[in-house]
Amino acid sequence: MKYFYSSFIVTLIGLGIAYQIGGFLAVYICFLLGILEVSLSFDNAVVNAKVLSKMSKIWQDRFILYGIPIAVFGMRFLFPVLIVSVAASLGMWETFLLALNDPDAYHTALAANKNQIYIFGGAFLLMVFLSFFFEKKDIKWIKLVEDNYLIHILTKTDNMPLFIAICVGMIMAYLTQNISYALSYFGAILLYMALSLFDEIFSANGVKSGIMGFLYLEVLDASFSFDGVIGAFAMSENIFIIMIGLGIGAMFVRSLTLFMVHKKTLESFIYLEHGAHYAILALAIIMFINIFHEISEAVTGTIGFGFILVAFLSSIYQKRKLQK
């Protein structure tokens, strides 16, 4: 429980501020936004835990200390403002005033560029899944998918995740016929490859590079936050209420990540990591579909949670099976 003390404190402070902004209705909306964020990012916590477990203790602490303000203020407040600023050719301050004084116009500008956001996030998450899927590992969850002759052959092929991602990108470029979408997609692929390359250079003795691991986790968090930031406008047009609500959820996701690292949850529940990555694949696919047809955040969150739940139950079943 101690891992969540800070989250509860932040929640109380956040809800107090929300009450000052808009009374009990604002408090309730923040509560709902927090749940939305956790439901959309639960699989993010699992993947974060895996990455953090390979980082030094000092960088684990920095992820919590510095990662929280970046996640709350940076990704869920400044980042959307930056997107609208670039898209609308406005200064950051002008965009902030637009969000403050004319939230409808701000939301419209953000929504007008959501497809580029979706395709960028989807591409990055696709690379996260493919890199996991094709890495050599002893534990297989869905053996029909993960442990067959074709996958064995493909796993031995260098850069297979990149090849598949490029093929998907070419298909998306053909379907959308939009150069900005293609640039967003391949920009995400390049970013992922750059982070991976620098991580290999700076990692040592099996310990993941601190700064590169930190940057990787922040980009991953951003990819997961896109859905929540855009979907939050369905509940409120007040950017401060949105930031508080999503920030509360992000805080609990961080606490959950730390809990899983220290309790070695992924070692106890061996299929959780698999479930999280399948959830990531589902989220990537949904982001791509969102370009053509809007899918509710409720569906996205349910699918992600479903994969985690099934993986959790499968882990328990496997553990009991081995104990017999």
C-alpha atoms as a printed R data frame, in Angstrom:
    type eleno elety resid chain resno       x       y       z
1   ATOM     1    CA   MET     A     1   0.000   0.000   0.000
2   ATOM     2    CA   LYS     A     2   2.939   2.322   0.666
3   ATOM     3    CA   TYR     A     3   3.618   2.537  -3.065
4   ATOM     4    CA   PHE     A     4   0.290   4.299  -3.551
5   ATOM     5    CA   TYR     A     5   0.497   6.821  -0.698
6   ATOM     6    CA   SER     A     6   1.841   9.548  -2.973
7   ATOM     7    CA   SER     A     7  -0.889   8.823  -5.524
8   ATOM     8    CA   PHE     A     8  -3.609   9.244  -2.917
9   ATOM     9    CA   ILE     A     9  -2.028  12.492  -1.711
10  ATOM    10    CA   VAL     A    10  -1.856  13.849  -5.271
11  ATOM    11    CA   THR     A    11  -5.457  12.728  -5.807
12  ATOM    12    CA   LEU     A    12  -6.689  14.622  -2.751
13  ATOM    13    CA   ILE     A    13  -4.791  17.759  -3.755
14  ATOM    14    CA   GLY     A    14  -5.972  17.467  -7.360
15  ATOM    15    CA   LEU     A    15  -9.595  16.937  -6.406
16  ATOM    16    CA   GLY     A    16  -9.370  19.881  -4.015
17  ATOM    17    CA   ILE     A    17  -8.179  22.115  -6.851
18  ATOM    18    CA   ALA     A    18 -10.876  20.678  -9.120
19  ATOM    19    CA   TYR     A    19 -13.508  21.561  -6.524
20  ATOM    20    CA   GLN     A    20 -12.275  25.154  -6.483
21  ATOM    21    CA   ILE     A    21 -12.517  25.251 -10.277
22  ATOM    22    CA   GLY     A    22 -15.937  23.713 -10.780
23  ATOM    23    CA   GLY     A    23 -17.398  22.257  -7.612
24  ATOM    24    CA   PHE     A    24 -18.482  18.658  -7.140
25  ATOM    25    CA   LEU     A    25 -19.147  18.181 -10.851
26  ATOM    26    CA   ALA     A    26 -15.496  18.934 -11.623
27  ATOM    27    CA   VAL     A    27 -14.417  16.524  -8.877
28  ATOM    28    CA   TYR     A    28 -16.590  13.791 -10.371
29  ATOM    29    CA   ILE     A    29 -15.242  14.416 -13.884
30  ATOM    30    CA   CYS     A    30 -11.665  14.240 -12.587
31  ATOM    31    CA   PHE     A    31 -12.504  10.948 -10.911
32  ATOM    32    CA   LEU     A    32 -13.857   9.553 -14.194
33  ATOM    33    CA   LEU     A    33 -10.854  10.851 -16.145
34  ATOM    34    CA   GLY     A    34  -8.525   9.173 -13.668
35  ATOM    35    CA   ILE     A    35 -10.289   5.857 -14.212
36  ATOM    36    CA   LEU     A    36 -10.125   6.391 -17.987
37  ATOM    37    CA   GLU     A    37  -6.381   7.002 -17.823
38  ATOM    38    CA   VAL     A    38  -5.700   3.925 -15.689
39  ATOM    39    CA   SER     A    39  -7.863   1.697 -17.894
40  ATOM    40    CA   LEU     A    40  -6.071   2.883 -21.037
41  ATOM    41    CA   SER     A    41  -2.601   2.681 -19.496
42  ATOM    42    CA   PHE     A    42  -2.676  -0.444 -17.331
43  ATOM    43    CA   ASP     A    43  -0.686  -2.331 -19.953
44  ATOM    44    CA   ASN     A    44   1.693   0.632 -20.015
45  ATOM    45    CA   ALA     A    45   2.433   0.006 -16.334
46  ATOM    46    CA   VAL     A    46   3.382  -3.603 -17.076
47  ATOM    47    CA   VAL     A    47   5.752  -2.646 -19.892
48  ATOM    48    CA   ASN     A    48   7.188   0.186 -17.798
49  ATOM    49    CA   ALA     A    49   7.895  -2.301 -15.017
50  ATOM    50    CA   LYS     A    50   9.791  -4.539 -17.429
51  ATOM    51    CA   VAL     A    51  11.958  -1.665 -18.655
52  ATOM    52    CA   LEU     A    52  12.486  -0.221 -15.171
53  ATOM    53    CA   SER     A    53  13.615  -3.585 -13.818
54  ATOM    54    CA   LYS     A    54  16.614  -3.346 -16.169
55  ATOM    55    CA   MET     A    55  17.524   0.161 -15.040
56  ATOM    56    CA   SER     A    56  19.663   1.178 -12.092
57  ATOM    57    CA   LYS     A    57  18.015   2.120  -8.791
58  ATOM    58    CA   ILE     A    58  18.851   5.796  -9.225
59  ATOM    59    CA   TRP     A    59  17.099   5.937 -12.593
60  ATOM    60    CA   GLN     A    60  14.112   4.065 -11.215
61  ATOM    61    CA   ASP     A    61  13.796   6.822  -8.627
62  ATOM    62    CA   ARG     A    62  14.281   9.520 -11.254
63  ATOM    63    CA   PHE     A    63  11.541   7.987 -13.369
64  ATOM    64    CA   ILE     A    64   9.130   8.562 -10.503
65  ATOM    65    CA   LEU     A    65  10.533  11.916  -9.380
66  ATOM    66    CA   TYR     A    66  10.897  13.568 -12.794
67  ATOM    67    CA   GLY     A    67   8.547  11.361 -14.768
68  ATOM    68    CA   ILE     A    68   5.446  12.464 -12.892
69  ATOM    69    CA   PRO     A    69   5.632  16.196 -13.748
70  ATOM    70    CA   ILE     A    70   6.574  15.298 -17.323
71  ATOM    71    CA   ALA     A    71   3.647  12.884 -17.592
72  ATOM    72    CA   VAL     A    72   1.117  15.203 -15.963
73  ATOM    73    CA   PHE     A    73   2.162  18.671 -17.071
74  ATOM    74    CA   GLY     A    74   4.178  17.796 -20.156
75  ATOM    75    CA   MET     A    75   2.271  15.045 -21.926
76  ATOM    76    CA   ARG     A    76  -1.249  15.861 -20.776
77  ATOM    77    CA   PHE     A    77  -1.068  19.649 -20.917
78  ATOM    78    CA   LEU     A    78   1.870  21.078 -22.866
79  ATOM    79    CA   PHE     A    79   1.944  18.406 -25.560
80  ATOM    80    CA   PRO     A    80  -1.640  18.979 -26.800
81  ATOM    81    CA   VAL     A    81  -1.014  22.736 -26.649
82  ATOM    82    CA   LEU     A    82   2.127  22.253 -28.751
83  ATOM    83    CA   ILE     A    83   0.231  20.202 -31.339
84  ATOM    84    CA   VAL     A    84  -2.458  22.857 -31.709
85  ATOM    85    CA   SER     A    85   0.193  25.577 -31.743
86  ATOM    86    CA   VAL     A    86   2.036  23.998 -34.672
87  ATOM    87    CA   ALA     A    87  -1.121  23.037 -36.557
88  ATOM    88    CA   ALA     A    88  -2.776  26.431 -36.174
89  ATOM    89    CA   SER     A    89   0.470  28.400 -36.664
90  ATOM    90    CA   LEU     A    90   0.003  30.090 -33.304
91  ATOM    91    CA   GLY     A    91   2.433  30.809 -30.520
92  ATOM    92    CA   MET     A    92   2.353  28.626 -27.416
93  ATOM    93    CA   TRP     A    93   0.986  31.466 -25.301
94  ATOM    94    CA   GLU     A    94  -1.697  32.284 -27.861
95  ATOM    95    CA   THR     A    95  -2.676  28.624 -27.975
96  ATOM    96    CA   PHE     A    96  -2.844  28.487 -24.195
97  ATOM    97    CA   LEU     A    97  -5.138  31.525 -24.170
98  ATOM    98    CA   LEU     A    98  -7.240  29.878 -26.871
99  ATOM    99    CA   ALA     A    99  -7.595  26.759 -24.712
100 ATOM   100    CA   LEU     A   100  -8.465  28.922 -21.729
101 ATOM   101    CA   ASN     A   101 -10.924  31.300 -23.371
102 ATOM   102    CA   ASP     A   102 -12.312  29.286 -26.278
103 ATOM   103    CA   PRO     A   103 -12.066  25.565 -25.456
104 ATOM   104    CA   ASP     A   104 -14.368  24.668 -28.362
105 ATOM   105    CA   ALA     A   105 -11.955  26.173 -30.886
106 ATOM   106    CA   TYR     A   106  -9.011  24.561 -29.092
107 ATOM   107    CA   HIS     A   107 -10.672  21.155 -29.156
108 ATOM   108    CA   THR     A   108 -11.553  21.579 -32.824
109 ATOM   109    CA   ALA     A   109  -7.936  22.398 -33.673
110 ATOM   110    CA   LEU     A   110  -6.694  19.415 -31.666
111 ATOM   111    CA   ALA     A   111  -9.263  17.076 -33.218
112 ATOM   112    CA   ALA     A   112  -8.318  18.282 -36.700
113 ATOM   113    CA   ASN     A   113  -4.829  16.860 -36.174
114 ATOM   114    CA   LYS     A   114  -5.729  13.747 -34.223
115 ATOM   115    CA   ASN     A   115  -5.100  11.428 -37.173
116 ATOM   116    CA   GLN     A   116  -1.414  12.378 -37.264
117 ATOM   117    CA   ILE     A   117  -1.321  11.801 -33.510
118 ATOM   118    CA   TYR     A   118  -2.993   8.412 -33.845
119 ATOM   119    CA   ILE     A   119  -0.741   7.197 -36.623
120 ATOM   120    CA   PHE     A   120   2.406   8.349 -34.795
121 ATOM   121    CA   GLY     A   121   1.363   6.653 -31.567
122 ATOM   122    CA   GLY     A   122   0.182   3.543 -33.385
123 ATOM   123    CA   ALA     A   123   3.470   3.185 -35.251
124 ATOM   124    CA   PHE     A   124   5.555   3.549 -32.097
125 ATOM   125    CA   LEU     A   125   3.427   1.031 -30.202
126 ATOM   126    CA   LEU     A   126   3.567  -1.365 -33.146
127 ATOM   127    CA   MET     A   127   7.360  -1.317 -32.942
128 ATOM   128    CA   VAL     A   128   7.165  -1.955 -29.196
129 ATOM   129    CA   PHE     A   129   5.036  -5.043 -29.809
130 ATOM   130    CA   LEU     A   130   7.032  -6.374 -32.757
131 ATOM   131    CA   SER     A   131  10.337  -5.976 -30.924
132 ATOM   132    CA   PHE     A   132   8.950  -7.986 -28.028
133 ATOM   133    CA   PHE     A   133   7.287 -10.596 -30.216
134 ATOM   134    CA   PHE     A   134  10.396 -11.399 -32.235
135 ATOM   135    CA   GLU     A   135  12.928 -11.324 -29.423
136 ATOM   136    CA   LYS     A   136  14.225 -14.673 -28.228
137 ATOM   137    CA   LYS     A   137  12.511 -15.698 -24.999
138 ATOM   138    CA   ASP     A   138  11.939 -18.921 -23.125
139 ATOM   139    CA   ILE     A   139   8.389 -18.244 -21.971
140 ATOM   140    CA   LYS     A   140   5.627 -18.618 -24.552
141 ATOM   141    CA   TRP     A   141   2.031 -17.741 -23.775
142 ATOM   142    CA   ILE     A   142  -0.116 -18.387 -26.855
143 ATOM   143    CA   LYS     A   143   1.982 -21.194 -28.279
144 ATOM   144    CA   LEU     A   144  -0.037 -21.505 -31.474
145 ATOM   145    CA   VAL     A   145   0.954 -17.930 -32.321
146 ATOM   146    CA   GLU     A   146   4.337 -17.595 -30.634
147 ATOM   147    CA   ASP     A   147   5.831 -21.051 -31.040
148 ATOM   148    CA   ASN     A   148   5.412 -22.301 -34.593
149 ATOM   149    CA   TYR     A   149   7.727 -23.046 -37.502
150 ATOM   150    CA   LEU     A   150   7.100 -19.768 -39.341
151 ATOM   151    CA   ILE     A   151   7.791 -17.642 -36.271
152 ATOM   152    CA   HIS     A   152  10.991 -19.586 -35.595
153 ATOM   153    CA   ILE     A   153  12.191 -18.784 -39.108
154 ATOM   154    CA   LEU     A   154  11.202 -15.126 -38.897
155 ATOM   155    CA   THR     A   155  12.805 -14.734 -35.466
156 ATOM   156    CA   LYS     A   156  16.156 -15.740 -36.943
157 ATOM   157    CA   THR     A   157  15.859 -13.019 -39.587
158 ATOM   158    CA   ASP     A   158  17.578  -9.748 -38.722
159 ATOM   159    CA   ASN     A   159  15.443  -6.608 -38.402
160 ATOM   160    CA   MET     A   160  12.162  -8.454 -38.913
161 ATOM   161    CA   PRO     A   161  10.221  -5.995 -36.684
162 ATOM   162    CA   LEU     A   162  11.481  -3.084 -38.781
163 ATOM   163    CA   PHE     A   163  10.638  -4.869 -42.033
164 ATOM   164    CA   ILE     A   164   7.072  -5.603 -40.908
165 ATOM   165    CA   ALA     A   165   6.637  -2.045 -39.620
166 ATOM   166    CA   ILE     A   166   7.789  -0.625 -42.958
167 ATOM   167    CA   CYS     A   167   5.360  -2.886 -44.813
168 ATOM   168    CA   VAL     A   168   2.511  -1.737 -42.561
169 ATOM   169    CA   GLY     A   169   3.596   1.859 -43.126
170 ATOM   170    CA   MET     A   170   3.470   1.432 -46.889
171 ATOM   171    CA   ILE     A   171  -0.025  -0.042 -46.618
172 ATOM   172    CA   MET     A   172  -1.147   2.856 -44.412
173 ATOM   173    CA   ALA     A   173   0.375   5.365 -46.833
174 ATOM   174    CA   TYR     A   174  -1.511   3.735 -49.707
175 ATOM   175    CA   LEU     A   175  -4.806   3.650 -47.805
176 ATOM   176    CA   THR     A   176  -4.623   7.221 -46.531
177 ATOM   177    CA   GLN     A   177  -2.971   8.867 -49.543
178 ATOM   178    CA   ASN     A   178  -1.735  11.555 -47.154
179 ATOM   179    CA   ILE     A   179   1.913  12.576 -46.984
180 ATOM   180    CA   SER     A   180   1.623  14.039 -43.476
181 ATOM   181    CA   TYR     A   181   0.299  10.712 -42.181
182 ATOM   182    CA   ALA     A   182   3.201   8.880 -43.802
183 ATOM   183    CA   LEU     A   183   5.689  11.316 -42.275
184 ATOM   184    CA   SER     A   184   4.103  10.847 -38.846
185 ATOM   185    CA   TYR     A   185   4.219   7.066 -39.178
186 ATOM   186    CA   PHE     A   186   7.807   6.764 -40.318
187 ATOM   187    CA   GLY     A   187   8.860   9.516 -37.924
188 ATOM   188    CA   ALA     A   188   7.684   7.297 -35.070
189 ATOM   189    CA   ILE     A   189   9.598   4.336 -36.502
190 ATOM   190    CA   LEU     A   190  12.765   6.419 -36.768
191 ATOM   191    CA   LEU     A   191  12.328   7.665 -33.211
192 ATOM   192    CA   TYR     A   192  11.945   4.118 -31.916
193 ATOM   193    CA   MET     A   193  15.007   2.926 -33.819
194 ATOM   194    CA   ALA     A   194  17.056   5.902 -32.604
195 ATOM   195    CA   LEU     A   195  16.120   5.264 -28.979
196 ATOM   196    CA   SER     A   196  16.933   1.562 -29.359
197 ATOM   197    CA   LEU     A   197  20.262   2.318 -31.016
198 ATOM   198    CA   PHE     A   198  21.377   4.779 -28.362
199 ATOM   199    CA   ASP     A   199  20.197   2.423 -25.649
200 ATOM   200    CA   GLU     A   200  22.442  -0.325 -27.042
201 ATOM   201    CA   ILE     A   201  25.373   2.089 -27.152
202 ATOM   202    CA   PHE     A   202  24.966   3.360 -23.596
203 ATOM   203    CA   SER     A   203  23.780   0.171 -21.875
204 ATOM   204    CA   ALA     A   204  26.349  -1.814 -19.938
205 ATOM   205    CA   ASN     A   205  26.455  -5.204 -18.201
206 ATOM   206    CA   GLY     A   206  22.778  -5.872 -18.794
207 ATOM   207    CA   VAL     A   207  21.732  -2.608 -17.132
208 ATOM   208    CA   LYS     A   208  19.606  -0.474 -19.401
209 ATOM   209    CA   SER     A   209  20.952   2.987 -20.128
210 ATOM   210    CA   GLY     A   210  19.421   5.392 -17.622
211 ATOM   211    CA   ILE     A   211  18.811   8.404 -19.817
212 ATOM   212    CA   MET     A   212  17.795   6.393 -22.892
213 ATOM   213    CA   GLY     A   213  15.528   4.151 -20.853
214 ATOM   214    CA   PHE     A   214  13.967   7.250 -19.319
215 ATOM   215    CA   LEU     A   215  13.378   8.820 -22.738
216 ATOM   216    CA   TYR     A   216  11.968   5.547 -24.075
217 ATOM   217    CA   LEU     A   217   9.497   5.343 -21.189
218 ATOM   218    CA   GLU     A   218   8.402   8.950 -21.691
219 ATOM   219    CA   VAL     A   219   7.762   8.427 -25.413
220 ATOM   220    CA   LEU     A   220   5.918   5.216 -24.582
221 ATOM   221    CA   ASP     A   221   3.827   7.107 -22.044
222 ATOM   222    CA   ALA     A   222   3.063   9.759 -24.648
223 ATOM   223    CA   SER     A   223   1.880   7.095 -27.093
224 ATOM   224    CA   PHE     A   224  -0.466   5.687 -24.472
225 ATOM   225    CA   SER     A   225  -1.729   9.126 -23.465
226 ATOM   226    CA   PHE     A   226  -2.950  10.210 -26.920
227 ATOM   227    CA   ASP     A   227  -6.266   8.384 -26.638
228 ATOM   228    CA   GLY     A   228  -6.923   9.711 -23.162
229 ATOM   229    CA   VAL     A   229  -6.087  13.333 -23.999
230 ATOM   230    CA   ILE     A   230  -8.358  13.414 -27.032
231 ATOM   231    CA   GLY     A   231 -11.126  11.366 -25.423
232 ATOM   232    CA   ALA     A   232 -11.073  13.541 -22.303
233 ATOM   233    CA   PHE     A   233 -12.763  16.371 -24.197
234 ATOM   234    CA   ALA     A   234 -15.906  14.247 -24.300
235 ATOM   235    CA   MET     A   235 -16.121  14.744 -20.524
236 ATOM   236    CA   SER     A   236 -14.772  18.270 -20.095
237 ATOM   237    CA   GLU     A   237 -13.487  21.166 -22.167
238 ATOM   238    CA   ASN     A   238 -11.563  22.682 -19.262
239 ATOM   239    CA   ILE     A   239  -7.882  21.950 -19.879
240 ATOM   240    CA   PHE     A   240  -7.075  22.155 -16.172
241 ATOM   241    CA   ILE     A   241  -9.758  19.626 -15.241
242 ATOM   242    CA   ILE     A   242  -8.460  17.344 -17.993
243 ATOM   243    CA   MET     A   243  -4.882  17.707 -16.775
244 ATOM   244    CA   ILE     A   244  -5.857  17.019 -13.157
245 ATOM   245    CA   GLY     A   245  -8.011  13.996 -14.002
246 ATOM   246    CA   LEU     A   246  -5.557  12.381 -16.390
247 ATOM   247    CA   GLY     A   247  -2.695  13.339 -14.085
248 ATOM   248    CA   ILE     A   248  -4.302  11.472 -11.191
249 ATOM   249    CA   GLY     A   249  -4.587   8.403 -13.400
250 ATOM   250    CA   ALA     A   250  -0.985   8.772 -14.568
251 ATOM   251    CA   MET     A   251   0.162   8.974 -10.954
252 ATOM   252    CA   PHE     A   252  -1.522   5.678 -10.105
253 ATOM   253    CA   VAL     A   253  -0.023   4.065 -13.206
254 ATOM   254    CA   ARG     A   254   3.440   5.190 -12.031
255 ATOM   255    CA   SER     A   255   2.784   3.825  -8.539
256 ATOM   256    CA   LEU     A   256   1.578   0.543 -10.005
257 ATOM   257    CA   THR     A   257   4.738   0.362 -12.091
258 ATOM   258    CA   LEU     A   258   6.941   0.839  -9.036
259 ATOM   259    CA   PHE     A   259   4.928  -1.750  -7.116
260 ATOM   260    CA   MET     A   260   5.433  -4.336  -9.858
261 ATOM   261    CA   VAL     A   261   9.168  -3.642 -10.051
262 ATOM   262    CA   HIS     A   262   9.808  -3.956  -6.313
263 ATOM   263    CA   LYS     A   263   7.470  -6.915  -5.811
264 ATOM   264    CA   LYS     A   264   8.859  -8.638  -8.923
265 ATOM   265    CA   THR     A   265   5.317  -9.145 -10.152
266 ATOM   266    CA   LEU     A   266   6.395 -10.040 -13.674
267 ATOM   267    CA   GLU     A   267   8.443 -12.919 -12.302
268 ATOM   268    CA   SER     A   268   5.491 -14.231 -10.305
269 ATOM   269    CA   PHE     A   269   2.948 -13.815 -13.097
270 ATOM   270    CA   ILE     A   270   4.940 -14.935 -16.096
271 ATOM   271    CA   TYR     A   271   2.382 -14.129 -18.794
272 ATOM   272    CA   LEU     A   272   1.618 -10.556 -17.722
273 ATOM   273    CA   GLU     A   273   4.286  -9.133 -20.000
274 ATOM   274    CA   HIS     A   274   2.858 -11.078 -22.930
275 ATOM   275    CA   GLY     A   275  -0.657  -9.880 -22.186
276 ATOM   276    CA   ALA     A   276   0.521  -6.288 -21.957
277 ATOM   277    CA   HIS     A   277   2.218  -6.464 -25.341
278 ATOM   278    CA   TYR     A   278  -0.814  -8.020 -27.002
279 ATOM   279    CA   ALA     A   279  -2.813  -5.172 -25.486
280 ATOM   280    CA   ILE     A   280  -0.281  -2.770 -27.000
281 ATOM   281    CA   LEU     A   281  -0.771  -4.396 -30.400
282 ATOM   282    CA   ALA     A   282  -4.527  -4.020 -30.006
283 ATOM   283    CA   LEU     A   283  -4.107  -0.341 -29.094
284 ATOM   284    CA   ALA     A   284  -1.854   0.232 -32.110
285 ATOM   285    CA   ILE     A   285  -4.425  -1.372 -34.421
286 ATOM   286    CA   ILE     A   286  -7.222   0.671 -32.854
287 ATOM   287    CA   MET     A   287  -5.211   3.855 -33.376
288 ATOM   288    CA   PHE     A   288  -4.842   2.994 -37.056
289 ATOM   289    CA   ILE     A   289  -8.557   2.195 -37.347
290 ATOM   290    CA   ASN     A   290  -9.380   5.502 -35.639
291 ATOM   291    CA   ILE     A   291  -8.043   7.281 -38.704
292 ATOM   292    CA   PHE     A   292 -10.930   5.850 -40.713
293 ATOM   293    CA   HIS     A   293 -13.551   5.127 -38.077
294 ATOM   294    CA   GLU     A   294 -13.857   6.403 -34.511
295 ATOM   295    CA   ILE     A   295 -13.662   3.746 -31.797
296 ATOM   296    CA   SER     A   296 -14.765   4.513 -28.258
297 ATOM   297    CA   GLU     A   297 -12.153   4.774 -25.507
298 ATOM   298    CA   ALA     A   298 -14.344   2.372 -23.535
299 ATOM   299    CA   VAL     A   299 -13.699  -0.306 -26.157
300 ATOM   300    CA   THR     A   300  -9.974   0.450 -26.170
301 ATOM   301    CA   GLY     A   301  -9.686   0.266 -22.404
302 ATOM   302    CA   THR     A   302 -11.779  -2.894 -22.176
303 ATOM   303    CA   ILE     A   303  -9.686  -4.747 -24.757
304 ATOM   304    CA   GLY     A   304  -6.440  -3.749 -23.060
305 ATOM   305    CA   PHE     A   305  -7.696  -4.721 -19.621
306 ATOM   306    CA   GLY     A   306  -9.062  -7.964 -21.062
307 ATOM   307    CA   PHE     A   307  -5.645  -9.048 -22.314
308 ATOM   308    CA   ILE     A   308  -4.066  -8.226 -18.954
309 ATOM   309    CA   LEU     A   309  -6.771 -10.107 -17.054
310 ATOM   310    CA   VAL     A   310  -6.502 -13.226 -19.219
311 ATOM   311    CA   ALA     A   311  -2.702 -13.153 -18.938
312 ATOM   312    CA   PHE     A   312  -2.976 -12.776 -15.164
313 ATOM   313    CA   LEU     A   313  -5.364 -15.727 -14.853
314 ATOM   314    CA   SER     A   314  -3.208 -17.803 -17.202
315 ATOM   315    CA   SER     A   315  -0.191 -17.064 -15.012
316 ATOM   316    CA   ILE     A   316  -2.034 -18.239 -11.903
317 ATOM   317    CA   TYR     A   317  -3.168 -21.412 -13.678
318 ATOM   318    CA   GLN     A   318   0.367 -22.146 -14.882
319 ATOM   319    CA   LYS     A   319   1.821 -21.547 -11.415
320 ATOM   320    CA   ARG     A   320  -0.650 -23.953  -9.803
321 ATOM   321    CA   LYS     A   321  -0.021 -26.478 -12.546
322 ATOM   322    CA   LEU     A   322   3.718 -26.432 -11.855
323 ATOM   323    CA   GLN     A   323   3.164 -26.731  -8.102
324 ATOM   324    CA   LYS     A   324   1.218 -29.981  -8.437
